[in-house]
mmCIF file of C-alpha atoms in Angstrom:
data_model
loop_
_atom_site.group_PDB
_atom_site.id
_atom_site.type_symbol
_atom_site.label_atom_id
_atom_site.label_comp_id
_atom_site.label_asym_id
_atom_site.label_seq_id
_atom_site.Cartn_x
_atom_site.Cartn_y
_atom_site.Cartn_z
ATOM 1 C CA MET A 1 0.000 0.000 0.000
ATOM 2 C CA LYS A 2 1.461 3.317 -1.061
ATOM 3 C CA LYS A 3 1.622 6.271 1.302
ATOM 4 C CA TRP A 4 2.709 9.786 0.676
ATOM 5 C CA LEU A 5 2.723 13.108 2.449
ATOM 6 C CA ALA A 6 0.666 15.951 1.072
ATOM 7 C CA VAL A 7 1.573 19.197 2.742
ATOM 8 C CA PHE A 8 -0.805 22.130 2.960
ATOM 9 C CA GLY A 9 -0.391 23.891 6.295
ATOM 10 C CA VAL A 10 -0.367 20.626 8.272
ATOM 11 C CA ALA A 11 1.076 17.410 6.838
ATOM 12 C CA ALA A 12 -1.293 14.450 6.624
ATOM 13 C CA LEU A 13 -0.376 10.845 6.008
ATOM 14 C CA VAL A 14 -2.698 9.391 3.380
ATOM 15 C CA ALA A 15 -2.955 5.712 2.466
ATOM 16 C CA ALA A 16 -3.885 4.510 -1.027
ATOM 17 C CA PRO A 17 -4.780 1.073 -2.359
ATOM 18 C CA PRO A 18 -2.230 -0.709 -4.555
ATOM 19 C CA THR A 19 -1.548 0.955 -7.946
ATOM 20 C CA SER A 20 -3.358 4.134 -6.862
ATOM 21 C CA ARG A 21 -1.982 7.477 -5.825
ATOM 22 C CA ALA A 22 -3.440 9.159 -2.766
ATOM 23 C CA GLU A 23 -4.517 12.749 -2.996
ATOM 24 C CA GLU A 24 -5.333 15.114 -0.190
ATOM 25 C CA ILE A 25 -7.864 17.363 -1.848
ATOM 26 C CA THR A 26 -7.574 20.876 -0.547
ATOM 27 C CA ARG A 27 -8.766 22.829 -3.600
ATOM 28 C CA PHE A 28 -12.239 22.489 -5.089
ATOM 29 C CA THR A 29 -13.053 19.771 -2.603
ATOM 30 C CA PRO A 30 -15.750 17.413 -3.924
ATOM 31 C CA LEU A 31 -19.278 18.478 -3.148
ATOM 32 C CA LYS A 32 -21.780 15.999 -1.787
ATOM 33 C CA ALA A 33 -24.960 15.326 -3.736
ATOM 34 C CA GLU A 34 -27.101 16.941 -1.052
ATOM 35 C CA GLN A 35 -25.033 20.137 -1.315
ATOM 36 C CA LEU A 36 -25.804 20.708 -4.986
ATOM 37 C CA THR A 37 -28.088 23.495 -6.076
ATOM 38 C CA PRO A 38 -30.741 22.615 -8.690
ATOM 39 C CA PRO A 39 -28.597 23.971 -11.572
ATOM 40 C CA GLN A 40 -25.560 22.071 -10.290
ATOM 41 C CA LYS A 41 -27.570 18.847 -9.958
ATOM 42 C CA ALA A 42 -28.999 19.230 -13.452
ATOM 43 C CA TRP A 43 -25.505 19.535 -14.897
ATOM 44 C CA ALA A 44 -24.168 16.674 -12.785
ATOM 45 C CA ASP A 45 -26.963 14.440 -14.106
ATOM 46 C CA MET A 46 -26.259 15.554 -17.674
ATOM 47 C CA ILE A 47 -22.570 14.588 -17.610
ATOM 48 C CA ALA A 48 -23.228 11.249 -15.867
ATOM 49 C CA VAL A 49 -24.725 9.642 -18.998
ATOM 50 C CA PRO A 50 -22.911 8.243 -22.067
ATOM 51 C CA PRO A 51 -20.712 9.013 -23.819
ATOM 52 C CA ARG A 52 -19.165 11.062 -21.023
ATOM 53 C CA ASN A 53 -20.068 8.878 -18.006
ATOM 54 C CA ALA A 54 -18.474 11.488 -15.754
ATOM 55 C CA LYS A 55 -18.646 12.004 -12.018
ATOM 56 C CA PHE A 56 -19.076 15.561 -10.805
ATOM 57 C CA THR A 57 -16.605 14.804 -8.000
ATOM 58 C CA ALA A 58 -13.756 14.033 -10.443
ATOM 59 C CA PRO A 59 -11.352 16.486 -12.126
ATOM 60 C CA PRO A 60 -11.981 18.815 -13.811
ATOM 61 C CA TYR A 61 -15.710 18.584 -13.136
ATOM 62 C CA ARG A 62 -15.514 19.232 -9.416
ATOM 63 C CA ALA A 63 -14.071 22.645 -10.336
ATOM 64 C CA TYR A 64 -16.482 23.310 -13.219
ATOM 65 C CA ILE A 65 -19.501 22.669 -10.994
ATOM 66 C CA ARG A 66 -18.606 25.696 -8.886
ATOM 67 C CA SER A 67 -19.814 27.804 -11.808
ATOM 68 C CA PRO A 68 -23.113 26.174 -12.870
ATOM 69 C CA ASP A 69 -23.675 28.750 -15.619
ATOM 70 C CA LEU A 70 -20.248 28.138 -17.149
ATOM 71 C CA ALA A 71 -20.148 24.349 -16.640
ATOM 72 C CA PRO A 72 -22.789 23.359 -19.248
ATOM 73 C CA ARG A 73 -21.192 25.661 -21.804
ATOM 74 C CA LEU A 74 -17.818 24.030 -21.227
ATOM 75 C CA SER A 75 -19.219 20.507 -21.469
ATOM 76 C CA ALA A 76 -21.109 21.397 -24.653
ATOM 77 C CA LEU A 77 -17.877 22.670 -26.196
ATOM 78 C CA SER A 78 -16.094 19.553 -24.977
ATOM 79 C CA ASP A 79 -18.770 17.328 -26.525
ATOM 80 C CA TYR A 80 -18.044 18.783 -29.946
ATOM 81 C CA LEU A 81 -14.277 18.881 -29.617
ATOM 82 C CA ARG A 82 -13.943 15.325 -28.293
ATOM 83 C CA TRP A 83 -16.425 13.472 -30.480
ATOM 84 C CA ASN A 84 -17.773 15.559 -33.356
ATOM 85 C CA THR A 85 -14.971 17.450 -35.079
ATOM 86 C CA SER A 86 -13.762 16.805 -38.614
ATOM 87 C CA LEU A 87 -10.693 15.012 -37.214
ATOM 88 C CA PRO A 88 -10.340 11.303 -36.410
ATOM 89 C CA PRO A 89 -9.531 10.427 -32.775
ATOM 90 C CA ARG A 90 -5.905 9.746 -33.696
ATOM 91 C CA LEU A 91 -5.451 13.421 -34.593
ATOM 92 C CA SER A 92 -7.697 15.071 -32.015
ATOM 93 C CA GLU A 93 -6.023 13.080 -29.239
ATOM 94 C CA LEU A 94 -2.611 13.997 -30.654
ATOM 95 C CA ALA A 95 -3.554 17.668 -30.322
ATOM 96 C CA ILE A 96 -4.664 17.070 -26.726
ATOM 97 C CA LEU A 97 -1.402 15.302 -25.868
ATOM 98 C CA ILE A 98 0.615 18.209 -27.254
ATOM 99 C CA THR A 99 -1.435 20.561 -25.081
ATOM 100 C CA ALA A 100 -0.976 18.394 -21.993
ATOM 101 C CA ARG A 101 2.770 18.410 -22.625
ATOM 102 C CA GLN A 102 2.755 22.184 -23.120
ATOM 103 C CA TRP A 103 1.298 22.632 -19.618
ATOM 104 C CA THR A 104 2.757 19.484 -18.031
ATOM 105 C CA ALA A 105 -0.827 18.679 -17.074
ATOM 106 C CA GLN A 106 -0.364 15.232 -15.560
ATOM 107 C CA TYR A 107 -4.044 14.357 -15.113
ATOM 108 C CA GLU A 108 -4.807 15.351 -18.705
ATOM 109 C CA TRP A 109 -1.902 13.265 -20.013
ATOM 110 C CA PHE A 110 -3.009 10.318 -17.865
ATOM 111 C CA ALA A 111 -6.561 10.536 -19.211
ATOM 112 C CA HIS A 112 -5.766 11.011 -22.895
ATOM 113 C CA TYR A 113 -2.642 8.923 -23.472
ATOM 114 C CA PRO A 114 -4.695 5.676 -23.534
ATOM 115 C CA LEU A 115 -7.328 7.333 -25.757
ATOM 116 C CA ALA A 116 -4.634 8.364 -28.233
ATOM 117 C CA LEU A 117 -3.337 4.810 -28.448
ATOM 118 C CA LYS A 118 -6.888 3.495 -28.780
ATOM 119 C CA GLY A 119 -7.285 5.931 -31.681
ATOM 120 C CA GLU A 120 -4.263 4.236 -33.308
ATOM 121 C CA LEU A 121 -1.642 6.879 -32.617
ATOM 122 C CA ASP A 122 1.778 5.227 -32.639
ATOM 123 C CA PRO A 123 3.009 4.966 -29.028
ATOM 124 C CA LYS A 124 6.428 6.154 -30.208
ATOM 125 C CA VAL A 125 4.839 9.434 -31.337
ATOM 126 C CA ALA A 126 3.188 9.937 -27.946
ATOM 127 C CA ASP A 127 6.374 9.030 -26.085
ATOM 128 C CA ALA A 128 8.444 11.510 -28.108
ATOM 129 C CA ILE A 129 5.954 14.248 -27.247
ATOM 130 C CA ALA A 130 6.236 13.302 -23.577
ATOM 131 C CA ALA A 131 10.014 13.730 -23.873
ATOM 132 C CA GLY A 132 9.581 17.165 -25.459
ATOM 133 C CA LYS A 133 10.883 16.026 -28.855
ATOM 134 C CA ARG A 134 9.508 16.230 -32.377
ATOM 135 C CA PRO A 135 8.436 12.648 -33.150
ATOM 136 C CA ASP A 136 10.122 10.760 -35.965
ATOM 137 C CA ASN A 137 8.139 8.889 -38.603
ATOM 138 C CA MET A 138 4.859 10.728 -38.110
ATOM 139 C CA ARG A 139 2.200 10.314 -40.757
ATOM 140 C CA ASP A 140 1.836 13.326 -43.043
ATOM 141 C CA ASP A 141 -1.350 14.538 -41.335
ATOM 142 C CA GLU A 142 0.207 14.099 -37.887
ATOM 143 C CA ALA A 143 3.229 16.139 -38.933
ATOM 144 C CA ALA A 144 0.994 18.901 -40.318
ATOM 145 C CA LEU A 145 -0.977 19.027 -37.064
ATOM 146 C CA TYR A 146 2.136 18.886 -34.906
ATOM 147 C CA ASP A 147 3.804 21.721 -36.828
ATOM 148 C CA LEU A 148 0.678 23.909 -36.661
ATOM 149 C CA VAL A 149 0.169 23.425 -32.925
ATOM 150 C CA THR A 150 3.868 23.788 -32.149
ATOM 151 C CA ALA A 151 4.053 26.988 -34.196
ATOM 152 C CA LEU A 152 1.188 28.455 -32.181
ATOM 153 C CA TYR A 153 2.643 27.470 -28.815
ATOM 154 C CA ARG A 154 6.328 28.102 -29.498
ATOM 155 C CA ASP A 155 6.471 30.806 -32.146
ATOM 156 C CA ARG A 156 3.151 32.602 -31.613
ATOM 157 C CA LYS A 157 2.807 32.755 -35.387
ATOM 158 C CA VAL A 158 2.017 30.416 -38.275
ATOM 159 C CA THR A 159 4.227 30.649 -41.339
ATOM 160 C CA ASP A 160 2.865 30.208 -44.857
ATOM 161 C CA PRO A 161 4.435 26.729 -45.302
ATOM 162 C CA VAL A 162 2.974 25.503 -42.004
ATOM 163 C CA TYR A 163 -0.441 26.945 -42.859
ATOM 164 C CA LYS A 164 -0.378 25.501 -46.372
ATOM 165 C CA ALA A 165 0.464 22.009 -45.097
ATOM 166 C CA ALA A 166 -2.369 22.180 -42.552
ATOM 167 C CA LEU A 167 -4.798 23.529 -45.139
ATOM 168 C CA GLU A 168 -4.011 20.698 -47.548
ATOM 169 C CA LYS A 169 -4.603 18.068 -44.882
ATOM 170 C CA PHE A 170 -7.494 19.514 -42.902
ATOM 171 C CA GLY A 171 -9.097 22.375 -44.818
ATOM 172 C CA GLU A 172 -10.211 25.565 -43.116
ATOM 173 C CA ARG A 173 -12.754 23.756 -40.933
ATOM 174 C CA GLY A 174 -10.117 21.313 -39.744
ATOM 175 C CA ILE A 175 -7.691 24.098 -38.869
ATOM 176 C CA MET A 176 -10.376 25.761 -36.757
ATOM 177 C CA ASP A 177 -11.188 22.430 -35.115
ATOM 178 C CA ILE A 178 -7.517 22.020 -34.161
ATOM 179 C CA ILE A 179 -7.395 25.536 -32.738
ATOM 180 C CA GLY A 180 -10.609 24.814 -30.835
ATOM 181 C CA ILE A 181 -9.216 21.597 -29.368
ATOM 182 C CA ILE A 182 -5.985 23.111 -28.077
ATOM 183 C CA GLY A 183 -7.790 26.235 -26.851
ATOM 184 C CA TYR A 184 -10.299 24.215 -24.862
ATOM 185 C CA TYR A 185 -7.631 21.915 -23.451
ATOM 186 C CA ASP A 186 -5.562 24.926 -22.479
ATOM 187 C CA LEU A 187 -8.528 25.819 -20.251
ATOM 188 C CA VAL A 188 -8.715 22.242 -18.977
ATOM 189 C CA SER A 189 -4.987 22.243 -18.238
ATOM 190 C CA MET A 190 -5.182 25.518 -16.342
ATOM 191 C CA THR A 191 -8.122 24.188 -14.336
ATOM 192 C CA LEU A 192 -6.321 20.955 -13.476
ATOM 193 C CA ILE A 193 -3.143 22.784 -12.492
ATOM 194 C CA THR A 194 -5.082 25.238 -10.323
ATOM 195 C CA MET A 195 -6.894 22.425 -8.537
ATOM 196 C CA GLN A 196 -3.624 20.455 -8.227
ATOM 197 C CA ALA A 197 -5.059 17.371 -9.921
ATOM 198 C CA GLY A 198 -2.387 14.731 -10.355
ATOM 199 C CA ALA A 199 -2.643 11.375 -12.098
ATOM 200 C CA PRO A 200 -4.644 9.018 -9.848
ATOM 201 C CA ASN A 201 -2.346 6.036 -10.401
ATOM 202 C CA ASP A 202 0.827 4.906 -12.154
ATOM 203 C CA SER A 203 -0.745 3.031 -15.065
ATOM 204 C CA VAL A 204 0.477 5.737 -17.467
ATOM 205 C CA PRO A 205 4.069 6.985 -17.167
ATOM 206 C CA PRO A 206 3.954 10.598 -15.953
ATOM 207 C CA LEU A 207 5.264 13.474 -18.004
ATOM 208 C CA PRO A 208 8.893 14.147 -17.140
ATOM 209 C CA ALA A 209 10.023 17.631 -16.195
ATOM 210 C CA LEU A 210 11.620 19.417 -19.136
ATOM 211 C CA SER A 211 14.545 21.772 -18.937
ATOM 212 C CA LYS A 212 13.560 25.357 -19.609
#
């Protein structure tokens, strides 16, 4: 059984079952069902059904629920960006992994690494991103997406060759879908970092720290 110390004011010794990581929740502590307002309960019920099957006590939802007017707007945007864009899961999950790496958002990486592999992204591509490297042997559409997203994050501009490659692979709608995905998952990453949400277990290797 793993044990670790989480320090916030007073240290507390927390025990976790095997293969799980304990977490002393001190920010956005989970609300109980009886504490929910009618708008909060309505949203909690909405996200509990397929395909999301989410619990309002889990990250990032336990933070979203604090703003019941914002929460349904965020989940509606998420519904489109996760399941209804013009991109296949292999590419949309690649964009999410790049965003998780950009922020070193461990919970986001933990959640989406398996989804990327399920979407048939080569594990070597995902592992290179985790290491902060440009992956070798990407498919042409993966390279176009990677270069577009990296240009936005690193260079704060998109050159004509990068734009042209993305346009040829995705069209204008696809480019906007990519921008939407990374923009939304920037928000998710910031939420997870603010609430100090770490990966719940060690089933996915964590993102290593990168030199600045």
